[in-house]
PDB file of C-alpha atoms in Angstrom:
ATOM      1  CA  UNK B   1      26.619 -34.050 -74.341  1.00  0.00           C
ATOM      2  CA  UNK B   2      26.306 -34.673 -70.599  1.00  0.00           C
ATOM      3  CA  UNK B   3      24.099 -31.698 -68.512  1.00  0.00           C
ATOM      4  CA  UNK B   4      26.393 -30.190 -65.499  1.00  0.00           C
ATOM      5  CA  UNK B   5      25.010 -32.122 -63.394  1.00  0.00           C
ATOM      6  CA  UNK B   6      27.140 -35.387 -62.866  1.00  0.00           C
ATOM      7  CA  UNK B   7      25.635 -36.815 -59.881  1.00  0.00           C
ATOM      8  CA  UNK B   8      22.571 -38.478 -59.217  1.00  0.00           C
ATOM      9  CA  UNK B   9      20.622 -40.410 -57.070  1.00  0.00           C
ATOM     10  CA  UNK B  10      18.265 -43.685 -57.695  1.00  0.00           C
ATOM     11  CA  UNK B  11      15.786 -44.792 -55.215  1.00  0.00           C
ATOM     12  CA  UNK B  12      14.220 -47.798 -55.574  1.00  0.00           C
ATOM     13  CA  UNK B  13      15.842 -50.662 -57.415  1.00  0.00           C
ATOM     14  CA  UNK B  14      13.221 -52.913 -59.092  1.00  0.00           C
ATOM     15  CA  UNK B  15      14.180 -54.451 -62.476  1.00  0.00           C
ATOM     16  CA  UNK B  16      12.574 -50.748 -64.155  1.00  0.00           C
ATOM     17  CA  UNK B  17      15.046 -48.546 -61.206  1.00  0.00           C
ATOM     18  CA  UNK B  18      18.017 -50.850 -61.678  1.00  0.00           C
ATOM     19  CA  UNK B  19      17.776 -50.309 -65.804  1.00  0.00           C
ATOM     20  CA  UNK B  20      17.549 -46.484 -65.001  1.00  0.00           C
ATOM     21  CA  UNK B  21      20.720 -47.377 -62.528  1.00  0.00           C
ATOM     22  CA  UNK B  22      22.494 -49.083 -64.803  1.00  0.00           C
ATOM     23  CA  UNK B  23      22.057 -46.635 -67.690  1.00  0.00           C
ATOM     24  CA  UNK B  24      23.363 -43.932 -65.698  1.00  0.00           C
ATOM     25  CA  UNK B  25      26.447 -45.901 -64.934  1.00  0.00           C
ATOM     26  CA  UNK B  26      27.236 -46.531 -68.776  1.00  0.00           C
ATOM     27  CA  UNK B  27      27.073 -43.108 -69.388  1.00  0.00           C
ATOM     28  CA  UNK B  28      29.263 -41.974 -67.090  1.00  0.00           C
ATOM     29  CA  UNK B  29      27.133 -40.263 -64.531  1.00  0.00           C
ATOM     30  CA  UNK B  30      27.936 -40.807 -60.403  1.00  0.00           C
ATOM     31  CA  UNK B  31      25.301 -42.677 -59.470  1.00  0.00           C
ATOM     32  CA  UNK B  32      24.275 -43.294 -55.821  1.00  0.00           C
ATOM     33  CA  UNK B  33      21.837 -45.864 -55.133  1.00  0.00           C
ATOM     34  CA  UNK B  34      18.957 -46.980 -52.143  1.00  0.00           C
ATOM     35  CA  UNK B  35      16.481 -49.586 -51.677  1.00  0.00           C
ATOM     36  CA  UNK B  36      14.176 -50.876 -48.765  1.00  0.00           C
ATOM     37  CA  UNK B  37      16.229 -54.108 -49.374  1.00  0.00           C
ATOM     38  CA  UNK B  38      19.508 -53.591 -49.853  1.00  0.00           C
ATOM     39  CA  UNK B  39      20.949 -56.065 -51.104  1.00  0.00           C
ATOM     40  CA  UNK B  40      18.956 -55.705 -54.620  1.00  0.00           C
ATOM     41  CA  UNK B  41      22.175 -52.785 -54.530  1.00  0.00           C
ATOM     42  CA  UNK B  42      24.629 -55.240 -55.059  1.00  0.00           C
ATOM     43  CA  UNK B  43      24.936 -56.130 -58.651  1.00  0.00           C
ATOM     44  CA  UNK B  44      24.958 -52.523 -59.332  1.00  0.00           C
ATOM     45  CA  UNK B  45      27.903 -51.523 -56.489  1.00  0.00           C
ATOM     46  CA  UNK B  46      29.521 -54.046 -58.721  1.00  0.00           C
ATOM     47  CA  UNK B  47      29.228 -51.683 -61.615  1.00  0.00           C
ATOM     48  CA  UNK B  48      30.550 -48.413 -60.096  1.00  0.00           C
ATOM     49  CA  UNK B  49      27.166 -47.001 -57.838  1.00  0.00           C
ATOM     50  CA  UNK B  50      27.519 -45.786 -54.530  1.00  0.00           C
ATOM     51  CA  UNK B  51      25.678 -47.585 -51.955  1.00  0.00           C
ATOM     52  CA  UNK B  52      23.674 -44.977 -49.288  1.00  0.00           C
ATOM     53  CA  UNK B  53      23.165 -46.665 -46.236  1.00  0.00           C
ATOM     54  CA  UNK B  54      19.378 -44.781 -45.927  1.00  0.00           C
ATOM     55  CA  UNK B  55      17.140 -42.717 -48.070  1.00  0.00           C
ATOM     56  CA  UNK B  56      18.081 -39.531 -46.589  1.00  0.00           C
ATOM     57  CA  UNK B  57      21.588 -40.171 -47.112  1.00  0.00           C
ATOM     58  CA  UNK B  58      21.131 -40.909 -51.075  1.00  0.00           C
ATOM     59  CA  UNK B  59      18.579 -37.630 -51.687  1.00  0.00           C
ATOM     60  CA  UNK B  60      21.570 -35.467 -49.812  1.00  0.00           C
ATOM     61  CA  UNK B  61      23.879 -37.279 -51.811  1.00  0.00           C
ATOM     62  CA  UNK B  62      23.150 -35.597 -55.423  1.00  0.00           C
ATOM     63  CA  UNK B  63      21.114 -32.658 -56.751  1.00  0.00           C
ATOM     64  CA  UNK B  64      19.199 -35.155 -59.143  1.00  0.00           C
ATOM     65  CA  UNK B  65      17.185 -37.363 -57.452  1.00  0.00           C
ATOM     66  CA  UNK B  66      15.290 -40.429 -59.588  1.00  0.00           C
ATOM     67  CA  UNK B  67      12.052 -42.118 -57.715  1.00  0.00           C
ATOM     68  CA  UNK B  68      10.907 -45.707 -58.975  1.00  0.00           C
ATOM     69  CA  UNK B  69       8.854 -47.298 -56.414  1.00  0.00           C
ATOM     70  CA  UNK B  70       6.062 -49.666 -56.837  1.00  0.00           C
ATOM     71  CA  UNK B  71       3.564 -47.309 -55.396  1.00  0.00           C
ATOM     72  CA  UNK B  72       3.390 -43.291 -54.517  1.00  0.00           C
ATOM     73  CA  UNK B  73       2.620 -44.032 -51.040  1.00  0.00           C
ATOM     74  CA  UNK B  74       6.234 -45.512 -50.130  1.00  0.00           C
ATOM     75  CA  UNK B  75       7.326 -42.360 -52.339  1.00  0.00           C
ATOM     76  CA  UNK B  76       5.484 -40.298 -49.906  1.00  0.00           C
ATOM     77  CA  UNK B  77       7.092 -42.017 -46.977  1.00  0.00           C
ATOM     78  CA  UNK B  78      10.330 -41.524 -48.638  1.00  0.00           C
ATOM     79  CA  UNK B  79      10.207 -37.842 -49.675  1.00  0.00           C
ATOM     80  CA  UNK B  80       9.378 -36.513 -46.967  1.00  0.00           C
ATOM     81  CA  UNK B  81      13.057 -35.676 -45.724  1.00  0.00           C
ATOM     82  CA  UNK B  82      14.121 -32.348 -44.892  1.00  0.00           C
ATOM     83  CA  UNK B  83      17.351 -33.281 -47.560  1.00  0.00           C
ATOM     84  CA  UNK B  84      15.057 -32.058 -50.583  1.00  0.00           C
ATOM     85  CA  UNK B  85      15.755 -28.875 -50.161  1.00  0.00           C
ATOM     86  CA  UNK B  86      17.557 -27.109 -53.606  1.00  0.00           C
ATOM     87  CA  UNK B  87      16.788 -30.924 -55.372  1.00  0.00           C
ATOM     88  CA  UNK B  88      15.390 -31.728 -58.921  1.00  0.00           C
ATOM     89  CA  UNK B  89      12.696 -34.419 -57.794  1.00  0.00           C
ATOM     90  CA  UNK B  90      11.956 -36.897 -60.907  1.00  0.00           C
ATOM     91  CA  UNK B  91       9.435 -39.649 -59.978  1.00  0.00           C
ATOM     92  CA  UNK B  92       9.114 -42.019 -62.268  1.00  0.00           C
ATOM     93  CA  UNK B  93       6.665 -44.566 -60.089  1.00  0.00           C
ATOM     94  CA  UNK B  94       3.330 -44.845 -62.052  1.00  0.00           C
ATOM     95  CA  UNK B  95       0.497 -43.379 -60.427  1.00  0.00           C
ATOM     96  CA  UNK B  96      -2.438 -41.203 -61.635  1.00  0.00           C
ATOM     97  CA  UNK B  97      -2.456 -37.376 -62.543  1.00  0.00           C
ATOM     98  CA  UNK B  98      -4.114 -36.107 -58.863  1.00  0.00           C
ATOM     99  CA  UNK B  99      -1.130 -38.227 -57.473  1.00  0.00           C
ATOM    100  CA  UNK B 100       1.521 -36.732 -59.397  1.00  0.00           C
ATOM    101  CA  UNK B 101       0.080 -32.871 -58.480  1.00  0.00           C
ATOM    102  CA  UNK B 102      -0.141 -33.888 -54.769  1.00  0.00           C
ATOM    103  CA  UNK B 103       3.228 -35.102 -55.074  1.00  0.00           C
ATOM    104  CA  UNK B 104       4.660 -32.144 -56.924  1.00  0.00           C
ATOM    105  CA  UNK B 105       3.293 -29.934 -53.612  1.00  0.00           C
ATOM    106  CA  UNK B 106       4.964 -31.950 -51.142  1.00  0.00           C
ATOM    107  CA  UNK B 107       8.319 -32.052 -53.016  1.00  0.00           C
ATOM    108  CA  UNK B 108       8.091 -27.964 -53.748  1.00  0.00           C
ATOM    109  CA  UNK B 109       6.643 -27.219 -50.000  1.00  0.00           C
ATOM    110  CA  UNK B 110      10.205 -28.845 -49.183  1.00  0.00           C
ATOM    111  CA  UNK B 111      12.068 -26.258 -51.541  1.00  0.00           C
ATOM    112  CA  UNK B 112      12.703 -28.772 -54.479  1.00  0.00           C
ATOM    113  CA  UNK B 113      11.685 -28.693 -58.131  1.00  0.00           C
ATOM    114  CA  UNK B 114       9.516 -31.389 -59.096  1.00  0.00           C
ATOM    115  CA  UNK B 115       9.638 -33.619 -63.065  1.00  0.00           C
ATOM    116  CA  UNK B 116       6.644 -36.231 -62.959  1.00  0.00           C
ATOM    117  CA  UNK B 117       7.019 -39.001 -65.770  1.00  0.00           C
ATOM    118  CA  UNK B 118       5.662 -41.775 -68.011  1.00  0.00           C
ATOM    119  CA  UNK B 119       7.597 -44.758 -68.923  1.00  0.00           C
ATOM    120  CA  UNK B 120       6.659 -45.552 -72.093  1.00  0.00           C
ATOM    121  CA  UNK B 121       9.251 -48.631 -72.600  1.00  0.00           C
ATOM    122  CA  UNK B 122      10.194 -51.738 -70.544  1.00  0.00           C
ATOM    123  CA  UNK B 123      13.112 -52.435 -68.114  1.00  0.00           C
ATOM    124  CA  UNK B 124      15.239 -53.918 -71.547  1.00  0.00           C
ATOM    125  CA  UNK B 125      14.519 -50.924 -73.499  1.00  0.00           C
ATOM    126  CA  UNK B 126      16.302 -48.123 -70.992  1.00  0.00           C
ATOM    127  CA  UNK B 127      18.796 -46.309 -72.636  1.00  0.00           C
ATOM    128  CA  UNK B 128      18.277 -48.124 -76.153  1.00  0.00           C
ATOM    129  CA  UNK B 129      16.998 -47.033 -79.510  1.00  0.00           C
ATOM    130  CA  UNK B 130      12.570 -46.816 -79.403  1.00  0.00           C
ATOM    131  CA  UNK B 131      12.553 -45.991 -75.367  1.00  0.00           C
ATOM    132  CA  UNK B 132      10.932 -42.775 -74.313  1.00  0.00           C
ATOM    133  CA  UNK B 133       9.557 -41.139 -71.065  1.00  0.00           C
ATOM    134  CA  UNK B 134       7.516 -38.221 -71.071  1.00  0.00           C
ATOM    135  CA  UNK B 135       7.893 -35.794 -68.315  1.00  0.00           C
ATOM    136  CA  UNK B 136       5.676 -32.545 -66.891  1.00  0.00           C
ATOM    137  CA  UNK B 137       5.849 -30.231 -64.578  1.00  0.00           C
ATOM    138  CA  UNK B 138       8.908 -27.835 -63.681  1.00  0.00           C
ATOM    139  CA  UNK B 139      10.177 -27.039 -67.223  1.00  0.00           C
ATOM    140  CA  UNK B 140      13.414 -24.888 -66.159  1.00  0.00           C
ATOM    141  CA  UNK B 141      14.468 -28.470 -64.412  1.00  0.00           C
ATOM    142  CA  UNK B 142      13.813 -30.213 -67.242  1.00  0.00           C
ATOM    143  CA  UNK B 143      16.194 -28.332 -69.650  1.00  0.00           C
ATOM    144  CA  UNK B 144      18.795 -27.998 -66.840  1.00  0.00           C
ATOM    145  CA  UNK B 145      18.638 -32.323 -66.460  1.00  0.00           C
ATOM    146  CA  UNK B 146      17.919 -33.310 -70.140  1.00  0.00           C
ATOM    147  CA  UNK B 147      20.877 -34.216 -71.133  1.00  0.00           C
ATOM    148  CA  UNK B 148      21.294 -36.864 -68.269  1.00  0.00           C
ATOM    149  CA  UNK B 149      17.503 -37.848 -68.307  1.00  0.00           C
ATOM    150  CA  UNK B 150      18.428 -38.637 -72.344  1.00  0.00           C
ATOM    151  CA  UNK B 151      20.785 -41.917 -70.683  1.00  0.00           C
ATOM    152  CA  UNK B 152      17.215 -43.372 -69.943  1.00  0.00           C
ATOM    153  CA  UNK B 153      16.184 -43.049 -74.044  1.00  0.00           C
ATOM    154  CA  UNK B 154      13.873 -39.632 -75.665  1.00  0.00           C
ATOM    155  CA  UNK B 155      13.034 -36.981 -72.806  1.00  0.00           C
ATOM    156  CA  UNK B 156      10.188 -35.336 -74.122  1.00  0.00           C
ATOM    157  CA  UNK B 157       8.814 -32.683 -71.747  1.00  0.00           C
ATOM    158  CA  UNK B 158       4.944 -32.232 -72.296  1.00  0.00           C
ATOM    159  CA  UNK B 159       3.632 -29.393 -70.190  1.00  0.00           C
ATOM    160  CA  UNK B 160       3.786 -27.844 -67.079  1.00  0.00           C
ATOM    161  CA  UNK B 161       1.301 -29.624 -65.091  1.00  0.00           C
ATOM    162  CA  UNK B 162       2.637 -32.455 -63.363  1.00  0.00           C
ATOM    163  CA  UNK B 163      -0.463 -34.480 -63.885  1.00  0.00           C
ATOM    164  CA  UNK B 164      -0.215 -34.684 -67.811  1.00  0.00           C
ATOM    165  CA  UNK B 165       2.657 -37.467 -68.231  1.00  0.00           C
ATOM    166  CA  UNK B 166       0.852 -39.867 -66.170  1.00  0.00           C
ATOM    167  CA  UNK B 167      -2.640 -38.792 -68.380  1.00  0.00           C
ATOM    168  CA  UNK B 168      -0.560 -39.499 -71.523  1.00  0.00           C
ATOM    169  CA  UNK B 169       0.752 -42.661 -70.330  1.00  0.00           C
ATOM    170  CA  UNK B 170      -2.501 -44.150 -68.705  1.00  0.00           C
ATOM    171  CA  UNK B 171      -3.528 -43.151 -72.443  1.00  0.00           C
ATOM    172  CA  UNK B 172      -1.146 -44.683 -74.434  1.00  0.00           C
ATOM    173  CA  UNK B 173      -1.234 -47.708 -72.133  1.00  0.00           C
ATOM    174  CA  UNK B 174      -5.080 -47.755 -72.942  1.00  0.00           C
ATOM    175  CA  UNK B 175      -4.317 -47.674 -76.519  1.00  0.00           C
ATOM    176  CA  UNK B 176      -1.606 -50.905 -75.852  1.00  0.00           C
ATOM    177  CA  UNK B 177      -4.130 -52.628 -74.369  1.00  0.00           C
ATOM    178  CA  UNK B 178      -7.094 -51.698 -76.710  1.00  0.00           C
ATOM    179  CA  UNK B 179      -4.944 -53.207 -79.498  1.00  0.00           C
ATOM    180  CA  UNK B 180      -3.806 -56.441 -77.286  1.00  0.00           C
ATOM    181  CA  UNK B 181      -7.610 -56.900 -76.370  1.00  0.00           C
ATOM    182  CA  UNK B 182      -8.117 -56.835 -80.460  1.00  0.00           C
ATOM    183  CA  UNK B 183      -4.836 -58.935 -81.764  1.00  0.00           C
ATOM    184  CA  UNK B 184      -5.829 -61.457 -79.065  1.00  0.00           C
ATOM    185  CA  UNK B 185      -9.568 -61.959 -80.202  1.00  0.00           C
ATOM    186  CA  UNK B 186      -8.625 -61.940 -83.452  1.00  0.00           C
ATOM    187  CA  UNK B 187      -5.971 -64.533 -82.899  1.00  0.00           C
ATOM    188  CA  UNK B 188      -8.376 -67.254 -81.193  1.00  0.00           C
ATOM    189  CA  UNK B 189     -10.832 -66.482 -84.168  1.00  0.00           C
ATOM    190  CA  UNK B 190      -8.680 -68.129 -86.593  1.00  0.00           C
ATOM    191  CA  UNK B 191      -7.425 -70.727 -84.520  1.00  0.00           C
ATOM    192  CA  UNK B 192     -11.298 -71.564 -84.260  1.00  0.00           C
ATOM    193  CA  UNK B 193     -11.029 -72.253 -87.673  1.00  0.00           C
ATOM    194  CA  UNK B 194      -7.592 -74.733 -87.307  1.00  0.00           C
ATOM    195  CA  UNK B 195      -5.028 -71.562 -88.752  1.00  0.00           C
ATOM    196  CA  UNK B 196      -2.315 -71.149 -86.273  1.00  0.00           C
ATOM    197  CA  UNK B 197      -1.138 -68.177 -84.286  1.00  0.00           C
ATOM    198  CA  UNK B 198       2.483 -68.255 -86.057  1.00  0.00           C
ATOM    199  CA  UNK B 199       0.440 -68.367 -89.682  1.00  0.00           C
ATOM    200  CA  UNK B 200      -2.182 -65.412 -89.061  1.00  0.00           C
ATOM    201  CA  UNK B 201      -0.166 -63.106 -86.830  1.00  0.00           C
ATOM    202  CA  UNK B 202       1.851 -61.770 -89.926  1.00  0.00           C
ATOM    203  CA  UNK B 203      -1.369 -60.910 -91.231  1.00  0.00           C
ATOM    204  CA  UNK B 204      -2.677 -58.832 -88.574  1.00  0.00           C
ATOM    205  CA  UNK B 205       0.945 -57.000 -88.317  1.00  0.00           C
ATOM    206  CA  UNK B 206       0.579 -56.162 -92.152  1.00  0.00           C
ATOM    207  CA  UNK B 207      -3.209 -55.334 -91.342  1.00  0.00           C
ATOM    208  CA  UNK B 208      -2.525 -52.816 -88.710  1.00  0.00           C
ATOM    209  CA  UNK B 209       0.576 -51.164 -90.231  1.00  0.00           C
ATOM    210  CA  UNK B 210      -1.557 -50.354 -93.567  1.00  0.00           C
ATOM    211  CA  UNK B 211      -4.232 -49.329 -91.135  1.00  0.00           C
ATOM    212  CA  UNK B 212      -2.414 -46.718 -89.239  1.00  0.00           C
ATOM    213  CA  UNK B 213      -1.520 -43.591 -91.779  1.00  0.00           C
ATOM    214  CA  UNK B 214      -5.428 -43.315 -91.306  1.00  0.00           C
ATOM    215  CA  UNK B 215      -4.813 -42.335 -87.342  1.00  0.00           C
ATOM    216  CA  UNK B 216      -3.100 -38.613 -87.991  1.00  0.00           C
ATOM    217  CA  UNK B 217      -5.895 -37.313 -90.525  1.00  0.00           C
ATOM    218  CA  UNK B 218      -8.312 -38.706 -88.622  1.00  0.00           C
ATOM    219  CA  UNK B 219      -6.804 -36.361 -85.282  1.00  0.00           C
ATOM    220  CA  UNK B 220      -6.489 -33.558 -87.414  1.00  0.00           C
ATOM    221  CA  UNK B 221     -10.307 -33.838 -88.414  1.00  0.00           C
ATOM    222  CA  UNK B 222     -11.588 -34.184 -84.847  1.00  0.00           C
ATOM    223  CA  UNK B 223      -9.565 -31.521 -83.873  1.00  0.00           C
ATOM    224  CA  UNK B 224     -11.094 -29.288 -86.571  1.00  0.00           C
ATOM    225  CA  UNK B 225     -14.645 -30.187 -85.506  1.00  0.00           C
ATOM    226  CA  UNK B 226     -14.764 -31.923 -89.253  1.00  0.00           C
ATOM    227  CA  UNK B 227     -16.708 -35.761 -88.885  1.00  0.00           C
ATOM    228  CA  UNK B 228     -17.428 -36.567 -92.866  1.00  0.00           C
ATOM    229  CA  UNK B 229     -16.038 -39.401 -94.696  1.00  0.00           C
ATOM    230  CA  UNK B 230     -15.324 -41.074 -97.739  1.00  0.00           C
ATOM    231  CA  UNK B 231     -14.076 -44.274 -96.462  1.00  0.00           C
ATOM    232  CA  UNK B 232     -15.639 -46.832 -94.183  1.00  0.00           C
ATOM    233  CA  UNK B 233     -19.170 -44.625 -91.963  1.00  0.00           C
ATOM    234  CA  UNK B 234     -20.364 -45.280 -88.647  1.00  0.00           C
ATOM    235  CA  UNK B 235     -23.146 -46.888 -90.241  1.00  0.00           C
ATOM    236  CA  UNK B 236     -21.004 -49.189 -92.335  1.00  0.00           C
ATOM    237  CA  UNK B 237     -19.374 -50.373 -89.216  1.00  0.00           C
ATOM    238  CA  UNK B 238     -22.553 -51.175 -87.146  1.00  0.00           C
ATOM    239  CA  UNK B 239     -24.248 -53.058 -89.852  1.00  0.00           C
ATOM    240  CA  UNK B 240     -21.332 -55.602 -89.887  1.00  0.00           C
ATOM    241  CA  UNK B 241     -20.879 -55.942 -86.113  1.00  0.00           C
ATOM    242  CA  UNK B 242     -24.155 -58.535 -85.289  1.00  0.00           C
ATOM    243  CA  UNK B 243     -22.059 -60.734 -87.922  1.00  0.00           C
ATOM    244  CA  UNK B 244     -18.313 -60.156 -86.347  1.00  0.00           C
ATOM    245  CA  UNK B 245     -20.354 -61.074 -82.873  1.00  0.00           C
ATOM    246  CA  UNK B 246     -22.517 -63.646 -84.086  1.00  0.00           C
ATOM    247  CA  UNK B 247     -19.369 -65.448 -85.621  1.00  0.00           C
ATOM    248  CA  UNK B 248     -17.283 -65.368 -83.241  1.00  0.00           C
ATOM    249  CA  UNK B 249     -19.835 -67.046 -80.825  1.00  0.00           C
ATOM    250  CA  UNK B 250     -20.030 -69.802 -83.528  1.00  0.00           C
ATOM    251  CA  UNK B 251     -16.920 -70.498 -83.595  1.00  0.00           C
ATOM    252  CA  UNK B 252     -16.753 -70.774 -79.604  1.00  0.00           C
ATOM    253  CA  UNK B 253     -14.802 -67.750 -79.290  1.00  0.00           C
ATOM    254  CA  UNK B 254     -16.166 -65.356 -76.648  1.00  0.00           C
ATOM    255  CA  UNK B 255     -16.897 -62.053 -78.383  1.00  0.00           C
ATOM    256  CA  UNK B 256     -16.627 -59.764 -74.793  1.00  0.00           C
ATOM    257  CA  UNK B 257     -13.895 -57.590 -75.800  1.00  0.00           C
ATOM    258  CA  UNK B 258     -16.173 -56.605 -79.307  1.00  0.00           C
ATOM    259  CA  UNK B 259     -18.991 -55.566 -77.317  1.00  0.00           C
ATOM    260  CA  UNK B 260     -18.310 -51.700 -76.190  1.00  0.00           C
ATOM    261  CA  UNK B 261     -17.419 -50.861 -79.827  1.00  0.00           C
ATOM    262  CA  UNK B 262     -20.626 -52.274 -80.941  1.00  0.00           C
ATOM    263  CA  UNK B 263     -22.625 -51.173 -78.082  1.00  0.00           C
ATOM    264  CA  UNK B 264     -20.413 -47.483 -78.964  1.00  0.00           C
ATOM    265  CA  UNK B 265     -21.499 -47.777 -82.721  1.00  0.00           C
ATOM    266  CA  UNK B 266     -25.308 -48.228 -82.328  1.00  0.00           C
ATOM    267  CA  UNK B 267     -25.019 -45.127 -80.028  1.00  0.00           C
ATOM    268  CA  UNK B 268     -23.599 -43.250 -82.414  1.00  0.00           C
ATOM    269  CA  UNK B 269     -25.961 -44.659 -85.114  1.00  0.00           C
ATOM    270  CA  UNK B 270     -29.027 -43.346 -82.761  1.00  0.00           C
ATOM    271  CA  UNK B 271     -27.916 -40.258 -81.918  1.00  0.00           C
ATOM    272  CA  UNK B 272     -27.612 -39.113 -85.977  1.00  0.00           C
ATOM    273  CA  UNK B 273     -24.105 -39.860 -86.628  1.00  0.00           C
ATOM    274  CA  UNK B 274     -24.240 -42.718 -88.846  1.00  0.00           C
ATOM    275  CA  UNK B 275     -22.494 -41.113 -92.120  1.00  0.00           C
ATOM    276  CA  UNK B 276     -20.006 -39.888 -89.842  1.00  0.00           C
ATOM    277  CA  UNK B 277     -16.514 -40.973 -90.031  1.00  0.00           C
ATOM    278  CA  UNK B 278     -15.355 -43.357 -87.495  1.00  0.00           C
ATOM    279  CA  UNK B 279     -13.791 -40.348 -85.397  1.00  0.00           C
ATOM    280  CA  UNK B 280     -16.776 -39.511 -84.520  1.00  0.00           C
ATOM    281  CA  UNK B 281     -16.913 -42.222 -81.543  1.00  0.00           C
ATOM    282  CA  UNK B 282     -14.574 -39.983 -79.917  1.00  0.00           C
ATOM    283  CA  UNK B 283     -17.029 -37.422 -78.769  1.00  0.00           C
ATOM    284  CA  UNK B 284     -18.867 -40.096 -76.817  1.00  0.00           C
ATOM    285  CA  UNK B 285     -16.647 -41.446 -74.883  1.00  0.00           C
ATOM    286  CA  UNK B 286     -15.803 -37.746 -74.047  1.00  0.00           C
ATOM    287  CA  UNK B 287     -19.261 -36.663 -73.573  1.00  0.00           C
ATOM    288  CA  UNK B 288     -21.559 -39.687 -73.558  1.00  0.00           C
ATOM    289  CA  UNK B 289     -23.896 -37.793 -76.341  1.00  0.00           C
ATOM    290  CA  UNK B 290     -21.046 -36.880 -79.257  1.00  0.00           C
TER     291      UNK B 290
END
């Protein structure tokens, strides 16, 4: 079911703001469209969007207005148009949490309600099965928009401070990269030893998925202040890291992306923690003493 509101706006028309375009378009919405060049419009006039001829024009144009620049700055620039006025602002340009907050006061200092939001998907994933974008800040505009914000893939609106989506995507970016950095090192290990990527990377796919079950007890433990364990201890982990390093240099692979968790695990080894659970490397990066 489609909200009320019918009519929206999309400025900036990058690959990420033309998927957001498009997916308006295919489900039905009126969809008026801006970009610093204009003809990046084209392919999507094609498809049924309006055309504004500047950005005030397209923010007076519908009460729904969808930001995806490359930066906040030229969102800044953009937004700062006496046409806000009685608007639902959603930015969707990445940028950190004291961004989004500053951003959320200029839009509401112009009378408009203000969404911030994470991408969590890329430009082929918009409005398909597995995309989602988190969104905080104004929660009465988010349940007035959901329904049209659900053409883009799961709305899922996680508090009312505008800074939190961008947190929660910086942090499950961190956690995409964290795994890359691994799956990558691990992948020129055993091509040190002649075992192709296409042969191994099964392996670590199987590896990981009967690793992760482990994640959600672990959560609930560190959330309950609880750090024993009757699987694999800090202690376990640090006396096999010299070996993991000392290998991999070896076998000519550079073993940089293994050093913070080693240098993390003989920190937590010193400061007491070494029959801990592996959680317990949580509270130092939080704290730097755990």
């Amino acid at each position: 079911m489609q909200s009320r509101t019918t009519s929206v706006t999309v400025l900036g028309l990058g690959r990420m703001g033309a998927a957001l375009a498009e997916a308006l378009l295919r489900d039905g919405h009126t969809v008026t469209v801006w970009n610093r060049s204009a003809a990046k419009a084209a392919p999507l006039v094609a498809k049924g969007a309006v055309q504004a001829p500047d950005a005030g024009a397209a923010i007076a144009a519908s009460p729904l207005v969808i930001v995806c620049l490359s930066v906040y700055a030229n969102a800044e620039e953009i937004l700062a148009s006496d046409a806000l006025a009685g608007r639902t602002v959603v930015q969707l340009t990445s940028g950190a949490p004291d961004q989004a907050r500053a951003m959320a006061g200029l839009v509401t200092g112009r009378g408009a309600r203000y969404l911030d939001g994470g991408i969590m998907a890329v430009p082929q994933m918009i409005g398909g099965p597995g995309a989602l974008i988190l969104y905080s800040g104004d929660a009465d505009a988010f349940t007035r928009h959901k329904d049209v914000l659900a053409a883009f893939g799961e709305a899922r609106h996680v508090g009312a401070d505008p800074g939190l989506a961008p947190l929660l995507d910086f942090a499950l970016l961190d956690a995409m990269y964290g795994m890359y950095a691994g799956v990558y090192h691990a992948i020129a290990l055993a091509r040190s030893g002649g075992v192709t990527a296409s042969e191994f990377t099964p392996m670590i796919t199987d590896w990981l998925a009967a690793m992760m079950p482990a994640f959600p007890e672990q959560a609930r433990a560190l959330d309950a202040g609880e750090f024993g364990t009757d699987v694999s201890s800090v202690a376990t982990s640090q006396i096999a890291f010299p070996t993991l390093i000392e290998t991999s240099v070896r076998q000519g692979v550079d073993p940089a992306p293994l050093l913070p968790m080693r240098d993390l695990l003989d920190r937590a080894v010193a400061d007491g923690h070494g029959a801990d659970g592996l959680h317990r490397l949580i509270p130092l990066l939080e704290t730097g003493k755990g």
